[in-house]
mmCIF file with all atom_site columns, C-alpha atoms and ligand atoms in Angstrom:
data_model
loop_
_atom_site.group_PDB
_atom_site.id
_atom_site.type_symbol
_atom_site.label_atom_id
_atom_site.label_alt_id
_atom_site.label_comp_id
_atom_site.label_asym_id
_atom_site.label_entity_id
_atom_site.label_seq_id
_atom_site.pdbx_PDB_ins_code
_atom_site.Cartn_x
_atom_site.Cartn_y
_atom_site.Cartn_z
_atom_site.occupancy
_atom_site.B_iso_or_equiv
_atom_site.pdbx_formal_charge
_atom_site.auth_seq_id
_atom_site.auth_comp_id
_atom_site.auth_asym_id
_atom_site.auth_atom_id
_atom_site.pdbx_PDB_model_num
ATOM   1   C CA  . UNK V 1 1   ? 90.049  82.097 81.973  1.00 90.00 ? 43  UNK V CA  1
ATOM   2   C CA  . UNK V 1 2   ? 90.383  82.781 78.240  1.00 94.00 ? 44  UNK V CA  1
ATOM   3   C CA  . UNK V 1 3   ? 88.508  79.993 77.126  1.00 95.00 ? 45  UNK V CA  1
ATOM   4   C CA  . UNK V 1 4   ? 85.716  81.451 79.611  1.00 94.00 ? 46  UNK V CA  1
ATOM   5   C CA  . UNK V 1 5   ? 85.810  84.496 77.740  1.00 95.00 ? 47  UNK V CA  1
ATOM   6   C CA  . UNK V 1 6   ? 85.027  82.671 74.543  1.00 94.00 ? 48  UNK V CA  1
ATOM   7   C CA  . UNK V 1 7   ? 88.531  83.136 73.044  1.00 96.00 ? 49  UNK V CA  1
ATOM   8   C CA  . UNK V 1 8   ? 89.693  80.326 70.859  1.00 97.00 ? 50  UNK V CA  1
ATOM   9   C CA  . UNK V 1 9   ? 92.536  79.181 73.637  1.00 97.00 ? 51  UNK V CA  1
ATOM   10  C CA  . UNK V 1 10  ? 95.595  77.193 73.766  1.00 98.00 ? 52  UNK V CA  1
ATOM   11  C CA  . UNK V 1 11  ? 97.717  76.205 76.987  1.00 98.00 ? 53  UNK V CA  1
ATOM   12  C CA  . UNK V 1 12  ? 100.957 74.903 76.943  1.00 98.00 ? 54  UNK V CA  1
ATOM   13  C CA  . UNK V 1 13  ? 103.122 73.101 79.469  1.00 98.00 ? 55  UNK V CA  1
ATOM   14  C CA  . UNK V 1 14  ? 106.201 70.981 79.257  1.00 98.00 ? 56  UNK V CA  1
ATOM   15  C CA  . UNK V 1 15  ? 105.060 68.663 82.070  1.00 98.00 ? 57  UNK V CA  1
ATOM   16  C CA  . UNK V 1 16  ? 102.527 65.784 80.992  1.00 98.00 ? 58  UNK V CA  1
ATOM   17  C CA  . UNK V 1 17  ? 101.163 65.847 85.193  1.00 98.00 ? 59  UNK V CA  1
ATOM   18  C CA  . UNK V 1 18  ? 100.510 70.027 84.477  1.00 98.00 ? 60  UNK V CA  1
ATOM   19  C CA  . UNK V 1 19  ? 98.813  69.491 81.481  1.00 98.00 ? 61  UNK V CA  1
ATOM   20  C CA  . UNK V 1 20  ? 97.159  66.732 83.373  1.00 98.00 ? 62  UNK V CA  1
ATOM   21  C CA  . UNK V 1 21  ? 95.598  68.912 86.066  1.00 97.00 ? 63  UNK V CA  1
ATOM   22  C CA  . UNK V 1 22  ? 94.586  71.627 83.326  1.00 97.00 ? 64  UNK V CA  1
ATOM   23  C CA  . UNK V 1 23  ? 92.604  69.651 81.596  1.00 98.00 ? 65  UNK V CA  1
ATOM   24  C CA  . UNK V 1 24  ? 90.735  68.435 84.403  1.00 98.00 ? 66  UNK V CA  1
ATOM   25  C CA  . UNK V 1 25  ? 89.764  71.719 85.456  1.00 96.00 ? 67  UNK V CA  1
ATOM   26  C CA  . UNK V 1 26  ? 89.111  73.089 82.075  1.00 96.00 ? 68  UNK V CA  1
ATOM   27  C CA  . UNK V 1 27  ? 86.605  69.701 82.362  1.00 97.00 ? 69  UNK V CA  1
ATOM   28  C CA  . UNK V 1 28  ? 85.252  70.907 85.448  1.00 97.00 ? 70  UNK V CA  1
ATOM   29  C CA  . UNK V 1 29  ? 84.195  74.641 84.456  1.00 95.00 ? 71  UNK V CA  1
ATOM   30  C CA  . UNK V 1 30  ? 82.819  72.882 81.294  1.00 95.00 ? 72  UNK V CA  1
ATOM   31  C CA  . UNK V 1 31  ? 85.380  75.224 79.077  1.00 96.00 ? 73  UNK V CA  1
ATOM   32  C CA  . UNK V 1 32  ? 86.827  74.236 75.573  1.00 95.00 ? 74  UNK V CA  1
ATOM   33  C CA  . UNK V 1 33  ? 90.540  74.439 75.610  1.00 97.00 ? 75  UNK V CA  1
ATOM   34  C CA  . UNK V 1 34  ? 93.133  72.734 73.318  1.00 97.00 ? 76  UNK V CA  1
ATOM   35  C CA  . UNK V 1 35  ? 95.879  71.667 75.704  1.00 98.00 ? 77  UNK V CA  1
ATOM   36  C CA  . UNK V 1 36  ? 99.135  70.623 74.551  1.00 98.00 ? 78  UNK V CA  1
ATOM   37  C CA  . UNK V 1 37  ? 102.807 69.581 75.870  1.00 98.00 ? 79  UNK V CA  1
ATOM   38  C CA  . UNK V 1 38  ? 105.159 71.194 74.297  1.00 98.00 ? 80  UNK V CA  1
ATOM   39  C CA  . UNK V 1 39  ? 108.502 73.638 74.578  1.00 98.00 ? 81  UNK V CA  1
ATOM   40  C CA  . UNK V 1 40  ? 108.134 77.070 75.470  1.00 98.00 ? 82  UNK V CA  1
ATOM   41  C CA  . UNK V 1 41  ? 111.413 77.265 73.952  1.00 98.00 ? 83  UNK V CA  1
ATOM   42  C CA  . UNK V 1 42  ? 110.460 76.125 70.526  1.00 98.00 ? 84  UNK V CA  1
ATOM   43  C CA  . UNK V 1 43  ? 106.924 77.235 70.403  1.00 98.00 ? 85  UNK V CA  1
ATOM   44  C CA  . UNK V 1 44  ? 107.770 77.430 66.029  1.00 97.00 ? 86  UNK V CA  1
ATOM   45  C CA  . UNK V 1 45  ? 107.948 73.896 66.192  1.00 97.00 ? 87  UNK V CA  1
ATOM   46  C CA  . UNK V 1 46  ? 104.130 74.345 66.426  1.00 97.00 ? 88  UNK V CA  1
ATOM   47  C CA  . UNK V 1 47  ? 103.199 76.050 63.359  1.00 97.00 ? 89  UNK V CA  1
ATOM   48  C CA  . UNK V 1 48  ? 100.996 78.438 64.579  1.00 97.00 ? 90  UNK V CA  1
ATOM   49  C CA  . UNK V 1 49  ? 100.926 82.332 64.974  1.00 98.00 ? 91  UNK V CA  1
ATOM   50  C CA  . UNK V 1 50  ? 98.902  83.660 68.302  1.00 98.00 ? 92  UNK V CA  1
ATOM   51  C CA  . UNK V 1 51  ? 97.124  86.795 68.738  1.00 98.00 ? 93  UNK V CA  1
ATOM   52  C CA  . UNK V 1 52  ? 98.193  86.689 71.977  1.00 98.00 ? 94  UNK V CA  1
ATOM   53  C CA  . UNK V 1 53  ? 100.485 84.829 74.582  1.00 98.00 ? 95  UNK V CA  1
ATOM   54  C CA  . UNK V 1 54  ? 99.706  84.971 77.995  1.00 98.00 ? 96  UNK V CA  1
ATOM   55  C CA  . UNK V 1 55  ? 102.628 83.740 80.176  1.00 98.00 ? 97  UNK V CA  1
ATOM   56  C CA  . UNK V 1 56  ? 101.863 82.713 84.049  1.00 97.00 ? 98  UNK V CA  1
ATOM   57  C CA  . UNK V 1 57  ? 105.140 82.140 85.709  1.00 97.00 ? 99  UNK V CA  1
ATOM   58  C CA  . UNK V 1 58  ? 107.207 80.813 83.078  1.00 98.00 ? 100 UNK V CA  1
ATOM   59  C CA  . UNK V 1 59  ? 109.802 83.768 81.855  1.00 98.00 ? 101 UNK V CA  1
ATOM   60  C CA  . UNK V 1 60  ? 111.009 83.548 85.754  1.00 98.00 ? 102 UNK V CA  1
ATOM   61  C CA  . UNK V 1 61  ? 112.352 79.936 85.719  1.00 97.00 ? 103 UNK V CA  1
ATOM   62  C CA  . UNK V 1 62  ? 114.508 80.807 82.861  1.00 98.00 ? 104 UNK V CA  1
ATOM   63  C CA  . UNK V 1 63  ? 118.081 81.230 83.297  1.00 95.00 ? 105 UNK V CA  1
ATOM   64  C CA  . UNK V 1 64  ? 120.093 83.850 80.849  1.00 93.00 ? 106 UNK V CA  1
ATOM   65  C CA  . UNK V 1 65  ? 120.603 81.783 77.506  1.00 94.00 ? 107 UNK V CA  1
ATOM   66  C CA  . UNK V 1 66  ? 117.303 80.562 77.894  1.00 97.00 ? 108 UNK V CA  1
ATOM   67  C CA  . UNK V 1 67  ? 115.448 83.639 78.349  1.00 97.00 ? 109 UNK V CA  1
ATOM   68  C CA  . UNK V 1 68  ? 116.887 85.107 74.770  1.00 97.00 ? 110 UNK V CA  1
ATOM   69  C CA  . UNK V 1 69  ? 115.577 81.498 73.466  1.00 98.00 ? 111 UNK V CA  1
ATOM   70  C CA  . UNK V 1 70  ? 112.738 81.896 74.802  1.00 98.00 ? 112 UNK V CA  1
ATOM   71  C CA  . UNK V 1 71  ? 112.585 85.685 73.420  1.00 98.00 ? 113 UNK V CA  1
ATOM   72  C CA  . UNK V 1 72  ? 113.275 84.010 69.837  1.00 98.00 ? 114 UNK V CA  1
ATOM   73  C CA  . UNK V 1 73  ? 110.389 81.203 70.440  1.00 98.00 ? 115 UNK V CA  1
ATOM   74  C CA  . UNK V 1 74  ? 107.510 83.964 71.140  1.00 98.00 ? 116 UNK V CA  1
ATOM   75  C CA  . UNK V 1 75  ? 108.583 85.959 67.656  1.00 98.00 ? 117 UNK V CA  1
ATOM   76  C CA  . UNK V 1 76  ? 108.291 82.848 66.025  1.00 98.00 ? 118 UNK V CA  1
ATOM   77  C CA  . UNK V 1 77  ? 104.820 82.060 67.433  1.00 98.00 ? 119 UNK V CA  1
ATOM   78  C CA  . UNK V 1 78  ? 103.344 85.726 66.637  1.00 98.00 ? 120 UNK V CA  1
ATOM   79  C CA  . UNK V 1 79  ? 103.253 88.114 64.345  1.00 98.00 ? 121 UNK V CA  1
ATOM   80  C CA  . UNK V 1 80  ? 103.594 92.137 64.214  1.00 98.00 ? 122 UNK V CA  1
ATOM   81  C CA  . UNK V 1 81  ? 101.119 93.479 66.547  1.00 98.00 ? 123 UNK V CA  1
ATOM   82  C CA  . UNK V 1 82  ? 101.132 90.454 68.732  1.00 98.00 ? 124 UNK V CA  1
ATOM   83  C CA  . UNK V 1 83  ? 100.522 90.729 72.650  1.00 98.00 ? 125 UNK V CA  1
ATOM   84  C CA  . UNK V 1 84  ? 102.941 88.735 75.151  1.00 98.00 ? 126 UNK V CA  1
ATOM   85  C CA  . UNK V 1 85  ? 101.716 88.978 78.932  1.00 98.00 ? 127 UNK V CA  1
ATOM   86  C CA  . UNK V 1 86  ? 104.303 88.167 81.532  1.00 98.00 ? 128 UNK V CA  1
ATOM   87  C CA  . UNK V 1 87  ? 103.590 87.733 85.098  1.00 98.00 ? 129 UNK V CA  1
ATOM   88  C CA  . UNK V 1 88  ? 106.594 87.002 87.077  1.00 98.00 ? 130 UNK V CA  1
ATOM   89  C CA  . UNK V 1 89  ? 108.242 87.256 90.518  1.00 97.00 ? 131 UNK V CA  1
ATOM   90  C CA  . UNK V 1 90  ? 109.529 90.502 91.192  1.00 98.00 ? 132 UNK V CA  1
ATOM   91  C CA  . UNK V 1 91  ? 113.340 91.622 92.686  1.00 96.00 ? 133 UNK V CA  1
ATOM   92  C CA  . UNK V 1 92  ? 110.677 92.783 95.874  1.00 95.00 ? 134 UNK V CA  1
ATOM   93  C CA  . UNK V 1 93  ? 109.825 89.683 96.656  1.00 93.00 ? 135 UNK V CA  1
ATOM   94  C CA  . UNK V 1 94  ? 112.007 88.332 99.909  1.00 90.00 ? 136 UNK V CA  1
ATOM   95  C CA  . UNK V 1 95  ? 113.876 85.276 99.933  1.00 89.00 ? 137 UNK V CA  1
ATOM   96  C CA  . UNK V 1 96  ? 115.569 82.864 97.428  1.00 88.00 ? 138 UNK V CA  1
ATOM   97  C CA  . UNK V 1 97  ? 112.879 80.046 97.509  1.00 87.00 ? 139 UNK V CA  1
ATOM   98  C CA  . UNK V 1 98  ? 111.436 78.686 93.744  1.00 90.00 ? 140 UNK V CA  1
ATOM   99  C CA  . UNK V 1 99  ? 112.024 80.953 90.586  1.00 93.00 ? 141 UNK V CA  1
ATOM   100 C CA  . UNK V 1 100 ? 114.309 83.782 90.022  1.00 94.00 ? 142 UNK V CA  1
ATOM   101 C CA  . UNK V 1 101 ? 113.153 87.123 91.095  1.00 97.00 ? 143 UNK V CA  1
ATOM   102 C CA  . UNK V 1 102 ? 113.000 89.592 87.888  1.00 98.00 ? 144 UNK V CA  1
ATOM   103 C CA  . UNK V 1 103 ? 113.601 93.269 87.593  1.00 98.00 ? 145 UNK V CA  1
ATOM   104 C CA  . UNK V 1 104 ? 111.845 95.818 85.753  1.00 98.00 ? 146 UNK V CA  1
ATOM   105 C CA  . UNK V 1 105 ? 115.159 96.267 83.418  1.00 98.00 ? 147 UNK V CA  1
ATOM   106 C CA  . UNK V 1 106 ? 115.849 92.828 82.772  1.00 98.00 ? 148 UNK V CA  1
ATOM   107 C CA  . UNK V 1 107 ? 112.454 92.265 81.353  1.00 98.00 ? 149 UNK V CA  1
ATOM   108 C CA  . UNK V 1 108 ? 113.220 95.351 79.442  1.00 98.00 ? 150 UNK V CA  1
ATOM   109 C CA  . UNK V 1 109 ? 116.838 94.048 78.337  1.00 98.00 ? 151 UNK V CA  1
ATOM   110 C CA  . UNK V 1 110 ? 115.286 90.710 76.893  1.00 98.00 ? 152 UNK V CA  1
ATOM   111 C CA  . UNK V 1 111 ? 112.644 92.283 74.948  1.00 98.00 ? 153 UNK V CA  1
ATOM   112 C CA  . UNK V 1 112 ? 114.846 95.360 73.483  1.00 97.00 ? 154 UNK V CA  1
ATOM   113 C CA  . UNK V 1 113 ? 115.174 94.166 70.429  1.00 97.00 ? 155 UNK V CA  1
ATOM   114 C CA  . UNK V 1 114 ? 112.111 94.723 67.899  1.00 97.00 ? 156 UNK V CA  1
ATOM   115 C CA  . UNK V 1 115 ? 109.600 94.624 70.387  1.00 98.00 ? 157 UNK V CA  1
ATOM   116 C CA  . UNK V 1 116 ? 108.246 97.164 72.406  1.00 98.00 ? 158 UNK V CA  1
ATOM   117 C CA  . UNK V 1 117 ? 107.497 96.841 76.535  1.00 98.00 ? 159 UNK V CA  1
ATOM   118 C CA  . UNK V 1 118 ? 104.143 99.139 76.579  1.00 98.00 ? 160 UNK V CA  1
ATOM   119 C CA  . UNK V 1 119 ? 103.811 98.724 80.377  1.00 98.00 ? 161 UNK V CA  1
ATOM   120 C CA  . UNK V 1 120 ? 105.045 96.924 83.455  1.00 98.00 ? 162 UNK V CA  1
ATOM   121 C CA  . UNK V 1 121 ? 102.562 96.742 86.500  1.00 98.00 ? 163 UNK V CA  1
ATOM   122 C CA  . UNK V 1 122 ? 103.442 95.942 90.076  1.00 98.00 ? 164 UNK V CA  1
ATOM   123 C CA  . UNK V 1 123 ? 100.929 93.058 91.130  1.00 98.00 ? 165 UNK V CA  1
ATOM   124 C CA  . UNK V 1 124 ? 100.119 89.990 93.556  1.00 98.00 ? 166 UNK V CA  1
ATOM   125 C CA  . UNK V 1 125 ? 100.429 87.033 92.296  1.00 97.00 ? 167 UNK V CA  1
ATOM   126 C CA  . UNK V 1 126 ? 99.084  84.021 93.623  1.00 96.00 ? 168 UNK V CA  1
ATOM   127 C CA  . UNK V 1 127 ? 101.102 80.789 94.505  1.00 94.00 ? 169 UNK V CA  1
ATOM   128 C CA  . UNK V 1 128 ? 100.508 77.922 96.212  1.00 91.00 ? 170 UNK V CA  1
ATOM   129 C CA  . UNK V 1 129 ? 102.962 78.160 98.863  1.00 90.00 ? 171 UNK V CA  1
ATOM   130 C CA  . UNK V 1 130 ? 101.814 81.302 100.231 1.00 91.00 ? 172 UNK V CA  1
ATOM   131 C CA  . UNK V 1 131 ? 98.277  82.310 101.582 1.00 95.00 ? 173 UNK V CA  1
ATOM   132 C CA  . UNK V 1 132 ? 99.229  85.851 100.645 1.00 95.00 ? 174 UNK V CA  1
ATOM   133 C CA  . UNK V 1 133 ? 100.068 87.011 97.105  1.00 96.00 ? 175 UNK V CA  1
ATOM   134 C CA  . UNK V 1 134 ? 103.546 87.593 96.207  1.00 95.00 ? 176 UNK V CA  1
ATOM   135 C CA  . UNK V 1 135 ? 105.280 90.890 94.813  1.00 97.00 ? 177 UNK V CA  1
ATOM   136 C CA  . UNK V 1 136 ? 105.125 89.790 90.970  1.00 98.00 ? 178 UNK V CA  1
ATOM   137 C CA  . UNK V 1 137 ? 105.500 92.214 87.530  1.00 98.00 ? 179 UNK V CA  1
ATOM   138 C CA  . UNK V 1 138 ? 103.011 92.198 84.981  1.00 98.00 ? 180 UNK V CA  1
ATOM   139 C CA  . UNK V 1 139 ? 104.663 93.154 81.784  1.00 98.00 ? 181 UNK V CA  1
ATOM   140 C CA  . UNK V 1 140 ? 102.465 93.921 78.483  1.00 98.00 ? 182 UNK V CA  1
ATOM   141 C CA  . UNK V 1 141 ? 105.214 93.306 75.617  1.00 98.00 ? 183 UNK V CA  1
ATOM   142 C CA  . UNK V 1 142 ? 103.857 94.487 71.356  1.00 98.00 ? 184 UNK V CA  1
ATOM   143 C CA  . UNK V 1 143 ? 106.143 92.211 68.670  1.00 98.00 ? 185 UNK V CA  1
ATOM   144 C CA  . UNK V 1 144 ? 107.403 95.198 66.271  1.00 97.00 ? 186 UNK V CA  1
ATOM   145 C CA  . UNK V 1 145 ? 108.411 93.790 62.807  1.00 92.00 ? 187 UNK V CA  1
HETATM 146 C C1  . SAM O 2 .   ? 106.081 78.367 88.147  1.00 84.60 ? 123 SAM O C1  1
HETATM 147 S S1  . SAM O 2 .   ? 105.216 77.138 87.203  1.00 84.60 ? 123 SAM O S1  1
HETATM 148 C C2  . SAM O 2 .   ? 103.820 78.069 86.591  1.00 84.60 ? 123 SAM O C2  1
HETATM 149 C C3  . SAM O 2 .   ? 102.695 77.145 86.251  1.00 84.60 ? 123 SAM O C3  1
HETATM 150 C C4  . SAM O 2 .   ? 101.416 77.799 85.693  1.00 84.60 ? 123 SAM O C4  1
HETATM 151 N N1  . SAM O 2 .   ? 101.664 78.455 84.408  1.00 84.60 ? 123 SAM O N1  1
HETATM 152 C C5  . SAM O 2 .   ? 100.782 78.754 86.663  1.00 84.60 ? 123 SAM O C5  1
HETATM 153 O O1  . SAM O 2 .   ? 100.629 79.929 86.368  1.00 84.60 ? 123 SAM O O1  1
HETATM 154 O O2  . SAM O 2 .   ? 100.414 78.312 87.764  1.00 84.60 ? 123 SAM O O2  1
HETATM 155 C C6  . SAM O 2 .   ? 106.284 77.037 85.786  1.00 84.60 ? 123 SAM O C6  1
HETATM 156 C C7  . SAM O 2 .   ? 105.802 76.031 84.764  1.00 84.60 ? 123 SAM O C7  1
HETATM 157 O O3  . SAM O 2 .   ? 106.628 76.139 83.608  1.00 84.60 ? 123 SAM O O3  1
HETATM 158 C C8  . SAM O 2 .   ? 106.748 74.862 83.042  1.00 84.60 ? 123 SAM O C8  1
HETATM 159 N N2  . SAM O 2 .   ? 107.933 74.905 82.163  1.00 84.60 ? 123 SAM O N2  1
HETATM 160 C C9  . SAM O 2 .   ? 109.218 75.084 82.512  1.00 84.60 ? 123 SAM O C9  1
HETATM 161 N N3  . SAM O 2 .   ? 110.012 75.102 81.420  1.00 84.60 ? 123 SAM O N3  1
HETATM 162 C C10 . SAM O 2 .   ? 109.187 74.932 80.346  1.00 84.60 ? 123 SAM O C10 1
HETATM 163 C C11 . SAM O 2 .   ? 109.391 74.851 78.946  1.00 84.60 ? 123 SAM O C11 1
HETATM 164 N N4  . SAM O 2 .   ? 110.622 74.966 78.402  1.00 84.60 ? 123 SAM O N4  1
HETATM 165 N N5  . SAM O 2 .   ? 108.314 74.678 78.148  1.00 84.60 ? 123 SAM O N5  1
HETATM 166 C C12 . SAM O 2 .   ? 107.076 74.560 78.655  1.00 84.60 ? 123 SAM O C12 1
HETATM 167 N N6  . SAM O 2 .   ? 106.811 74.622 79.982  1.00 84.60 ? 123 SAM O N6  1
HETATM 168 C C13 . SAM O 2 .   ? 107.859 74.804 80.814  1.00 84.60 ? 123 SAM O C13 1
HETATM 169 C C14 . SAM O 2 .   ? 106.853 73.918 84.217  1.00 84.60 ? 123 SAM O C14 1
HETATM 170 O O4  . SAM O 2 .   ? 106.493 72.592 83.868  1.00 84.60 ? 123 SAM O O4  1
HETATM 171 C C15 . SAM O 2 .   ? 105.868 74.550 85.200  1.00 84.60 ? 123 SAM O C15 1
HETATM 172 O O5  . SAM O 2 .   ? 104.582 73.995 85.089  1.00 84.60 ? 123 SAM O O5  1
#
């Protein structure tokens, strides 16, 4: 979708099959994307400082320790000013099945520290186990200093 906008795009997965399937479809809509597999957890490792980082379903899989990792990894991949979208499932959603459900002040809670949570959005979001959308958050987070 970025790379359809004409933004100079990156996507990231740790699965080889994910990255796989991405770049297929990228293929497909004829749209130029640099896909790699790597760590969400060590995105530093790359080298690189994003404008902006768009996560789809990733910050729910996390457990505790791994969300403040995870926290650490996206200051190390952007600088001041930099935009981090996260769409996750929300505590609405029913059931237990797949990722953890998130809540408004946990999202909060991980990103207290220099960075500042501009807006959280009650959305749908689509998965592939459901014909209807699901009750998900969509958080816009600003990297302070
Ligand atoms: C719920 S799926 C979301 C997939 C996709 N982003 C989407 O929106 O449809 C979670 C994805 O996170 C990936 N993942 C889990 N831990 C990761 C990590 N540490 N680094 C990179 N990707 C990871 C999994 O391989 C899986 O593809």
């Amino acid at each position: 979708m970025a790379a359809a906008l004409g933004l100079d795009t990156t996507g990231i997965d740790g699965s080889p099959r994910a990255i796989a399937l991405a770049r297929r479809k990228a293929a497909e809509r004829g749209v130029d994307v640099r896909f790699l597999v790597a760590d969400a957890l060590d995105l530093g490792s790359l080298g690189e400082v994003f404008d902006t980082v768009i996560d789809s379903g990733l910050f729910h899989v996390f457990g505790d320790d791994d969300r403040a990792r995870y926290v650490d990894s996206l200051r190390a991949a952007t600088a001041p000013g930099g935009r981090v979208s996260v769409l996750c499932f929300s505590e609405r959603m029913p059931g237990d099945f797949g990722p953890r459900r998130v809540t408004q002040d946990e999202i909060r809670a991980s990103f207290s520290d220099r960075w500042t949570v501009e807006a959280i959005e009650a959305v749908g979001m689509e998965v592939n186990f459901s014909p209807d959308p699901v009750p998900a958050w969509l958080a816009t987070i600003i990297r302070g200093e």
